[in-house]
PDB file of C-alpha atoms in Angstrom:
ATOM      1  CA  MET A   1       0.000   0.000   0.000  1.00 50.00           C
ATOM      2  CA  SER A   2       1.357   3.445  -0.907  1.00 55.00           C
ATOM      3  CA  GLY A   3      -0.391   5.431   1.799  1.00 69.00           C
ATOM      4  CA  GLY A   4      -1.626   7.873  -0.823  1.00 75.00           C
ATOM      5  CA  THR A   5      -5.193   7.855   0.479  1.00 83.00           C
ATOM      6  CA  VAL A   6      -4.471   7.261   4.178  1.00 88.00           C
ATOM      7  CA  ARG A   7      -5.050  10.217   6.494  1.00 95.00           C
ATOM      8  CA  SER A   8      -2.158  11.194   8.727  1.00 98.00           C
ATOM      9  CA  LEU A   9      -1.843  10.665  12.471  1.00 98.00           C
ATOM     10  CA  GLY A  10      -1.336  13.789  14.559  1.00 98.00           C
ATOM     11  CA  LYS A  11      -0.956  14.968  18.127  1.00 98.00           C
ATOM     12  CA  GLY A  12      -3.165  13.042  20.524  1.00 98.00           C
ATOM     13  CA  SER A  13      -3.425   9.975  18.287  1.00 98.00           C
ATOM     14  CA  ALA A  14      -2.784   6.509  19.680  1.00 98.00           C
ATOM     15  CA  PRO A  15       0.472   4.857  18.617  1.00 97.00           C
ATOM     16  CA  PRO A  16       0.103   1.974  16.174  1.00 98.00           C
ATOM     17  CA  GLY A  17       0.621  -1.573  17.446  1.00 97.00           C
ATOM     18  CA  PRO A  18       3.482  -3.920  16.611  1.00 97.00           C
ATOM     19  CA  VAL A  19       4.425  -4.473  12.973  1.00 98.00           C
ATOM     20  CA  PRO A  20       2.897  -7.764  11.768  1.00 97.00           C
ATOM     21  CA  GLU A  21       5.381 -10.505  10.963  1.00 97.00           C
ATOM     22  CA  GLY A  22       6.206 -10.638   7.259  1.00 96.00           C
ATOM     23  CA  LEU A  23       5.714  -6.880   6.817  1.00 98.00           C
ATOM     24  CA  ILE A  24       7.839  -3.800   7.224  1.00 98.00           C
ATOM     25  CA  ARG A  25       6.247  -0.491   8.221  1.00 98.00           C
ATOM     26  CA  VAL A  26       7.166   2.908   6.833  1.00 98.00           C
ATOM     27  CA  TYR A  27       6.215   6.130   8.580  1.00 98.00           C
ATOM     28  CA  SER A  28       5.686   8.592   5.781  1.00 98.00           C
ATOM     29  CA  MET A  29       3.910  11.754   4.637  1.00 98.00           C
ATOM     30  CA  ARG A  30       2.098  11.821   1.308  1.00 97.00           C
ATOM     31  CA  PHE A  31       3.985  14.808  -0.098  1.00 98.00           C
ATOM     32  CA  CYS A  32       7.437  14.319   1.438  1.00 98.00           C
ATOM     33  CA  PRO A  33      10.069  13.740  -1.282  1.00 98.00           C
ATOM     34  CA  TYR A  34      12.421  12.100   1.223  1.00 98.00           C
ATOM     35  CA  ALA A  35       9.758   9.574   2.204  1.00 98.00           C
ATOM     36  CA  LYS A  36       8.929   9.016  -1.450  1.00 98.00           C
ATOM     37  CA  ARG A  37      12.477   7.715  -1.959  1.00 98.00           C
ATOM     38  CA  THR A  38      11.741   4.923   0.492  1.00 98.00           C
ATOM     39  CA  LEU A  39       8.299   4.210  -0.963  1.00 98.00           C
ATOM     40  CA  LEU A  40       9.766   3.961  -4.477  1.00 98.00           C
ATOM     41  CA  VAL A  41      12.373   1.455  -3.301  1.00 98.00           C
ATOM     42  CA  LEU A  42       9.781  -0.607  -1.409  1.00 98.00           C
ATOM     43  CA  ARG A  43       7.624  -0.770  -4.566  1.00 98.00           C
ATOM     44  CA  ALA A  44      10.532  -1.401  -6.933  1.00 98.00           C
ATOM     45  CA  LYS A  45      11.744  -4.325  -4.819  1.00 98.00           C
ATOM     46  CA  GLY A  46       8.238  -5.730  -4.268  1.00 98.00           C
ATOM     47  CA  ILE A  47       8.580  -5.630  -0.470  1.00 98.00           C
ATOM     48  CA  ARG A  48       5.361  -6.194   1.494  1.00 98.00           C
ATOM     49  CA  HIS A  49       4.844  -3.123   3.626  1.00 98.00           C
ATOM     50  CA  GLU A  50       2.330  -0.945   5.408  1.00 97.00           C
ATOM     51  CA  VAL A  51       2.286   2.857   5.487  1.00 98.00           C
ATOM     52  CA  ILE A  52       1.531   5.067   8.483  1.00 98.00           C
ATOM     53  CA  ASN A  53       1.273   8.718   7.470  1.00 98.00           C
ATOM     54  CA  ILE A  54       2.445  11.303   9.995  1.00 98.00           C
ATOM     55  CA  ASN A  55       1.136  14.863  10.201  1.00 98.00           C
ATOM     56  CA  LEU A  56       4.412  16.783  10.105  1.00 98.00           C
ATOM     57  CA  LYS A  57       2.622  20.018  11.012  1.00 96.00           C
ATOM     58  CA  ASN A  58       1.043  18.434  14.100  1.00 97.00           C
ATOM     59  CA  LYS A  59       3.299  15.518  15.056  1.00 98.00           C
ATOM     60  CA  PRO A  60       2.118  12.803  17.449  1.00 98.00           C
ATOM     61  CA  GLU A  61       4.038  12.724  20.725  1.00 98.00           C
ATOM     62  CA  TRP A  62       4.769   9.007  20.316  1.00 98.00           C
ATOM     63  CA  PHE A  63       6.440   9.548  16.937  1.00 98.00           C
ATOM     64  CA  PHE A  64       9.553  11.026  18.582  1.00 98.00           C
ATOM     65  CA  LYS A  65      10.198   7.571  20.031  1.00 98.00           C
ATOM     66  CA  LYS A  66      10.405   6.290  16.442  1.00 98.00           C
ATOM     67  CA  ASN A  67      12.732   9.091  15.365  1.00 98.00           C
ATOM     68  CA  PRO A  68      14.018  11.670  17.885  1.00 98.00           C
ATOM     69  CA  LEU A  69      14.252  14.174  15.013  1.00 97.00           C
ATOM     70  CA  GLY A  70      10.533  13.819  14.299  1.00 98.00           C
ATOM     71  CA  LEU A  71      11.146  13.366  10.575  1.00 98.00           C
ATOM     72  CA  VAL A  72       9.988  10.863   7.955  1.00 98.00           C
ATOM     73  CA  PRO A  73      10.730   8.369   6.544  1.00 98.00           C
ATOM     74  CA  VAL A  74      11.203   5.846   9.329  1.00 98.00           C
ATOM     75  CA  LEU A  75      11.222   2.091   8.808  1.00 98.00           C
ATOM     76  CA  GLU A  76      10.058  -0.229  11.582  1.00 98.00           C
ATOM     77  CA  THR A  77      10.508  -3.992  11.440  1.00 98.00           C
ATOM     78  CA  SER A  78       8.457  -6.704  13.144  1.00 98.00           C
ATOM     79  CA  LEU A  79      11.348  -6.980  15.625  1.00 98.00           C
ATOM     80  CA  GLY A  80      10.894  -3.325  16.595  1.00 98.00           C
ATOM     81  CA  GLN A  81      14.052  -2.201  14.803  1.00 98.00           C
ATOM     82  CA  LEU A  82      13.925   1.443  13.660  1.00 98.00           C
ATOM     83  CA  ILE A  83      15.816   2.898  10.686  1.00 98.00           C
ATOM     84  CA  TYR A  84      15.638   6.551   9.607  1.00 98.00           C
ATOM     85  CA  GLU A  85      17.245   9.025   7.185  1.00 98.00           C
ATOM     86  CA  SER A  86      15.956   8.431   3.673  1.00 98.00           C
ATOM     87  CA  ALA A  87      19.146   7.312   1.901  1.00 98.00           C
ATOM     88  CA  ILE A  88      19.969   5.003   4.823  1.00 98.00           C
ATOM     89  CA  THR A  89      16.490   3.433   4.732  1.00 98.00           C
ATOM     90  CA  CYS A  90      16.878   2.751   1.004  1.00 98.00           C
ATOM     91  CA  GLU A  91      20.297   1.140   1.368  1.00 98.00           C
ATOM     92  CA  TYR A  92      18.997  -0.932   4.301  1.00 98.00           C
ATOM     93  CA  LEU A  93      16.080  -2.210   2.195  1.00 98.00           C
ATOM     94  CA  ASP A  94      18.427  -3.155  -0.639  1.00 98.00           C
ATOM     95  CA  GLU A  95      20.615  -5.183   1.716  1.00 98.00           C
ATOM     96  CA  ALA A  96      17.867  -6.670   3.906  1.00 98.00           C
ATOM     97  CA  TYR A  97      15.835  -7.768   0.858  1.00 98.00           C
ATOM     98  CA  PRO A  98      18.541  -8.785  -1.641  1.00 97.00           C
ATOM     99  CA  GLU A  99      16.285 -10.590  -4.140  1.00 94.00           C
ATOM    100  CA  LYS A 100      16.155  -7.611  -6.525  1.00 96.00           C
ATOM    101  CA  LYS A 101      19.205  -5.449  -6.008  1.00 98.00           C
ATOM    102  CA  LEU A 102      18.959  -1.756  -6.909  1.00 98.00           C
ATOM    103  CA  LEU A 103      22.542  -0.872  -5.988  1.00 98.00           C
ATOM    104  CA  PRO A 104      25.264  -2.383  -8.179  1.00 97.00           C
ATOM    105  CA  GLY A 105      27.436  -5.122  -6.724  1.00 96.00           C
ATOM    106  CA  ASP A 106      30.585  -3.745  -8.333  1.00 97.00           C
ATOM    107  CA  PRO A 107      32.336  -1.417  -5.831  1.00 98.00           C
ATOM    108  CA  TYR A 108      33.298   1.101  -8.506  1.00 97.00           C
ATOM    109  CA  GLU A 109      29.792   1.317  -9.964  1.00 97.00           C
ATOM    110  CA  LYS A 110      28.363   1.701  -6.455  1.00 97.00           C
ATOM    111  CA  ALA A 111      30.850   4.503  -5.776  1.00 98.00           C
ATOM    112  CA  CYS A 112      29.797   6.171  -9.046  1.00 97.00           C
ATOM    113  CA  GLN A 113      26.169   6.195  -7.909  1.00 98.00           C
ATOM    114  CA  LYS A 114      27.186   7.736  -4.581  1.00 97.00           C
ATOM    115  CA  MET A 115      29.161  10.425  -6.411  1.00 97.00           C
ATOM    116  CA  VAL A 116      26.086  11.308  -8.481  1.00 98.00           C
ATOM    117  CA  PHE A 117      24.106  11.438  -5.241  1.00 98.00           C
ATOM    118  CA  GLU A 118      26.622  13.975  -3.900  1.00 97.00           C
ATOM    119  CA  SER A 119      26.364  15.978  -7.129  1.00 95.00           C
ATOM    120  CA  PHE A 120      22.613  16.170  -6.581  1.00 97.00           C
ATOM    121  CA  SER A 121      22.870  17.064  -2.882  1.00 97.00           C
ATOM    122  CA  LYS A 122      22.242  20.821  -3.215  1.00 97.00           C
ATOM    123  CA  VAL A 123      19.015  20.442  -5.219  1.00 98.00           C
ATOM    124  CA  PRO A 124      16.595  19.575  -2.362  1.00 98.00           C
ATOM    125  CA  SER A 125      17.519  22.587  -0.218  1.00 97.00           C
ATOM    126  CA  LEU A 126      17.456  24.914  -3.249  1.00 96.00           C
ATOM    127  CA  MET A 127      13.956  23.759  -4.186  1.00 95.00           C
ATOM    128  CA  VAL A 128      12.642  24.093  -0.632  1.00 95.00           C
ATOM    129  CA  SER A 129      14.152  27.607  -0.435  1.00 94.00           C
ATOM    130  CA  PHE A 130      12.463  28.476  -3.718  1.00 94.00           C
ATOM    131  CA  LEU A 131       9.128  27.132  -2.450  1.00 94.00           C
ATOM    132  CA  ARG A 132       9.347  29.298   0.676  1.00 91.00           C
ATOM    133  CA  LYS A 133      10.475  32.456  -1.117  1.00 88.00           C
ATOM    134  CA  GLN A 134       8.374  32.431  -4.289  1.00 70.00           C
ATOM    135  CA  ASN A 135       5.983  35.377  -4.719  1.00 66.00           C
ATOM    136  CA  LYS A 136       7.693  37.120  -1.786  1.00 61.00           C
ATOM    137  CA  GLU A 137      11.117  38.092  -3.019  1.00 70.00           C
ATOM    138  CA  ASP A 138      13.447  37.857  -5.976  1.00 82.00           C
ATOM    139  CA  CYS A 139      14.377  34.222  -6.609  1.00 90.00           C
ATOM    140  CA  SER A 140      16.746  34.814  -9.518  1.00 90.00           C
ATOM    141  CA  ASP A 141      19.805  33.691  -7.508  1.00 92.00           C
ATOM    142  CA  LEU A 142      18.093  30.441  -6.526  1.00 93.00           C
ATOM    143  CA  LYS A 143      17.028  29.817 -10.105  1.00 93.00           C
ATOM    144  CA  GLU A 144      20.582  30.413 -11.313  1.00 95.00           C
ATOM    145  CA  GLU A 145      21.869  27.917  -8.730  1.00 96.00           C
ATOM    146  CA  LEU A 146      19.312  25.320  -9.842  1.00 96.00           C
ATOM    147  CA  TYR A 147      20.337  25.901 -13.472  1.00 97.00           C
ATOM    148  CA  LYS A 148      23.956  25.121 -12.514  1.00 97.00           C
ATOM    149  CA  GLU A 149      23.030  22.021 -10.514  1.00 98.00           C
ATOM    150  CA  PHE A 150      20.940  20.636 -13.388  1.00 98.00           C
ATOM    151  CA  SER A 151      23.879  21.318 -15.721  1.00 98.00           C
ATOM    152  CA  LYS A 152      26.074  19.090 -13.520  1.00 97.00           C
ATOM    153  CA  LEU A 153      23.553  16.254 -13.783  1.00 98.00           C
ATOM    154  CA  GLU A 154      23.338  16.758 -17.539  1.00 98.00           C
ATOM    155  CA  GLU A 155      27.111  16.375 -17.757  1.00 98.00           C
ATOM    156  CA  VAL A 156      26.918  13.065 -15.859  1.00 97.00           C
ATOM    157  CA  LEU A 157      24.394  11.650 -18.336  1.00 98.00           C
ATOM    158  CA  THR A 158      26.285  13.034 -21.332  1.00 98.00           C
ATOM    159  CA  ASN A 159      29.514  11.369 -20.217  1.00 97.00           C
ATOM    160  CA  LYS A 160      27.796   8.117 -19.284  1.00 97.00           C
ATOM    161  CA  LYS A 161      25.863   7.907 -22.586  1.00 98.00           C
ATOM    162  CA  THR A 162      22.961   6.060 -20.917  1.00 98.00           C
ATOM    163  CA  THR A 163      19.322   6.953 -20.281  1.00 98.00           C
ATOM    164  CA  PHE A 164      19.549   6.480 -16.517  1.00 98.00           C
ATOM    165  CA  PHE A 165      22.167   7.584 -14.004  1.00 98.00           C
ATOM    166  CA  GLY A 166      23.230   4.032 -13.202  1.00 97.00           C
ATOM    167  CA  GLY A 167      23.169   2.661 -16.743  1.00 97.00           C
ATOM    168  CA  ASN A 168      20.549   1.528 -19.242  1.00 95.00           C
ATOM    169  CA  SER A 169      18.007   0.513 -16.629  1.00 97.00           C
ATOM    170  CA  LEU A 170      16.578   2.135 -13.514  1.00 98.00           C
ATOM    171  CA  SER A 171      18.569   1.680 -10.316  1.00 98.00           C
ATOM    172  CA  MET A 172      18.885   3.124  -6.836  1.00 98.00           C
ATOM    173  CA  ILE A 173      20.321   6.507  -7.783  1.00 98.00           C
ATOM    174  CA  ASP A 174      17.370   7.275 -10.081  1.00 98.00           C
ATOM    175  CA  TYR A 175      14.856   6.605  -7.307  1.00 98.00           C
ATOM    176  CA  LEU A 176      16.886   8.652  -4.821  1.00 98.00           C
ATOM    177  CA  ILE A 177      16.860  11.834  -6.886  1.00 98.00           C
ATOM    178  CA  TRP A 178      13.546  11.560  -8.746  1.00 98.00           C
ATOM    179  CA  PRO A 179      11.087  12.930  -6.128  1.00 98.00           C
ATOM    180  CA  TRP A 180      12.355  16.513  -6.477  1.00 98.00           C
ATOM    181  CA  PHE A 181      11.915  16.469 -10.248  1.00 98.00           C
ATOM    182  CA  GLU A 182       8.235  15.785  -9.662  1.00 97.00           C
ATOM    183  CA  TRP A 183       8.084  19.274  -8.115  1.00 97.00           C
ATOM    184  CA  LEU A 184       9.419  21.147 -11.166  1.00 97.00           C
ATOM    185  CA  GLU A 185       6.129  21.691 -12.984  1.00 97.00           C
ATOM    186  CA  ALA A 186       4.229  22.554  -9.798  1.00 96.00           C
ATOM    187  CA  LEU A 187       6.841  25.213  -8.983  1.00 95.00           C
ATOM    188  CA  GLU A 188       6.959  26.417 -12.625  1.00 94.00           C
ATOM    189  CA  LEU A 189      10.645  25.545 -12.902  1.00 95.00           C
ATOM    190  CA  ASN A 190      10.541  23.350 -16.013  1.00 95.00           C
ATOM    191  CA  GLU A 191      12.370  25.963 -18.084  1.00 95.00           C
ATOM    192  CA  TYR A 192      15.465  25.410 -15.941  1.00 96.00           C
ATOM    193  CA  VAL A 193      15.990  22.007 -17.524  1.00 97.00           C
ATOM    194  CA  ASP A 194      15.442  23.257 -21.083  1.00 97.00           C
ATOM    195  CA  HIS A 195      19.229  23.374 -21.597  1.00 97.00           C
ATOM    196  CA  THR A 196      19.637  19.727 -20.521  1.00 98.00           C
ATOM    197  CA  PRO A 197      18.359  17.388 -23.277  1.00 98.00           C
ATOM    198  CA  ASN A 198      19.670  14.216 -21.615  1.00 98.00           C
ATOM    199  CA  LEU A 199      18.193  15.161 -18.249  1.00 98.00           C
ATOM    200  CA  LYS A 200      14.843  15.849 -19.943  1.00 98.00           C
ATOM    201  CA  LEU A 201      14.997  12.429 -21.602  1.00 98.00           C
ATOM    202  CA  TRP A 202      15.717  10.896 -18.183  1.00 98.00           C
ATOM    203  CA  MET A 203      12.705  12.726 -16.704  1.00 98.00           C
ATOM    204  CA  ALA A 204      10.439  11.436 -19.470  1.00 98.00           C
ATOM    205  CA  SER A 205      11.727   7.892 -18.976  1.00 98.00           C
ATOM    206  CA  MET A 206      11.162   8.127 -15.218  1.00 98.00           C
ATOM    207  CA  LYS A 207       7.570   9.314 -15.694  1.00 98.00           C
ATOM    208  CA  ASN A 208       6.938   6.270 -17.897  1.00 98.00           C
ATOM    209  CA  ASP A 209       8.227   3.847 -15.276  1.00 98.00           C
ATOM    210  CA  PRO A 210       5.272   1.950 -13.723  1.00 98.00           C
ATOM    211  CA  ILE A 211       6.714   2.215 -10.198  1.00 98.00           C
ATOM    212  CA  VAL A 212       7.199   5.973 -10.489  1.00 98.00           C
ATOM    213  CA  SER A 213       3.793   6.554 -12.094  1.00 98.00           C
ATOM    214  CA  SER A 214       2.064   4.464  -9.400  1.00 97.00           C
ATOM    215  CA  LEU A 215       3.294   6.932  -6.766  1.00 97.00           C
ATOM    216  CA  ALA A 216       2.984  10.134  -8.824  1.00 97.00           C
ATOM    217  CA  THR A 217       1.251  13.209  -7.411  1.00 97.00           C
ATOM    218  CA  ASP A 218      -0.516  15.468  -9.906  1.00 96.00           C
ATOM    219  CA  VAL A 219       0.471  19.132 -10.249  1.00 97.00           C
ATOM    220  CA  LYS A 220      -2.816  20.545  -8.934  1.00 97.00           C
ATOM    221  CA  THR A 221      -2.628  18.448  -5.764  1.00 97.00           C
ATOM    222  CA  LEU A 222       1.017  19.378  -5.184  1.00 98.00           C
ATOM    223  CA  ARG A 223       0.208  23.074  -5.519  1.00 97.00           C
ATOM    224  CA  GLY A 224      -2.676  22.690  -3.087  1.00 98.00           C
ATOM    225  CA  PHE A 225      -0.323  21.083  -0.590  1.00 98.00           C
ATOM    226  CA  PHE A 226       2.336  23.779  -1.091  1.00 97.00           C
ATOM    227  CA  ASN A 227      -0.242  26.504  -0.426  1.00 96.00           C
ATOM    228  CA  LEU A 228      -1.345  24.982   2.893  1.00 97.00           C
ATOM    229  CA  TYR A 229       2.217  24.026   3.862  1.00 96.00           C
ATOM    230  CA  LEU A 230       3.379  27.628   3.523  1.00 95.00           C
ATOM    231  CA  GLN A 231       0.525  28.675   5.828  1.00 95.00           C
ATOM    232  CA  ASN A 232       1.714  26.084   8.402  1.00 95.00           C
ATOM    233  CA  SER A 233      -1.743  24.532   8.190  1.00 97.00           C
ATOM    234  CA  PRO A 234      -2.204  21.200   9.997  1.00 96.00           C
ATOM    235  CA  GLU A 235      -4.448  20.271   7.037  1.00 97.00           C
ATOM    236  CA  ALA A 236      -1.529  20.416   4.571  1.00 98.00           C
ATOM    237  CA  CYS A 237      -0.470  16.780   4.963  1.00 97.00           C
ATOM    238  CA  ASP A 238      -4.013  15.533   4.225  1.00 97.00           C
ATOM    239  CA  TYR A 239      -4.717  17.881   1.324  1.00 97.00           C
ATOM    240  CA  GLY A 240      -7.039  16.274  -1.222  1.00 95.00           C
ATOM    241  CA  LEU A 241      -8.373  13.523   1.023  1.00 95.00           C
TER     242      LEU A 241
END
């Protein structure tokens, strides 16, 4: 289950019971790009899981026992083991459920994926800064920074001569960076990839992937969430339900 239609738990809610044997639980939020990384990996690997959505604007007291930082995603196993930080949860899933590996076995190729991940590392904070500043102040500096970061990713694909960042098929690195590209149209930033033909081809290929499309959020819904999020509304996390 993706959790896409499950209302979030907030302050005053009862904590969920133990994770049933044979399942893994993910604490998520429908619009969180970090949590979407974990959801994409769970789907791509065919791992049986359940989703508990957390209201990040009105967090349940018990959730801080799952993650002292109060952030999603968090994985919880039937043994009560807790894993958080999105990239760490994804690597854990790939190792704990090795049937369909998303990270390459070759040490060099794995290192290459991690280097791409580092190249991408500025994009999330730039996009969140843009979201918070838009319509309030000049965002030209942020847009210029995004343009440069997308140029770096374009160079990776140009040098690699493959559709995806890990090769000719989807792998871990693609799922790790994709969720922020889903925001581009909603934030009216599509023009900042116009100079990156290979990156645009990658985006189109990602949208066509059945795993990605099964977890896609439409532009109108994303904009509705952004609007409530910027107002610090406790209704933001359940927008559209």
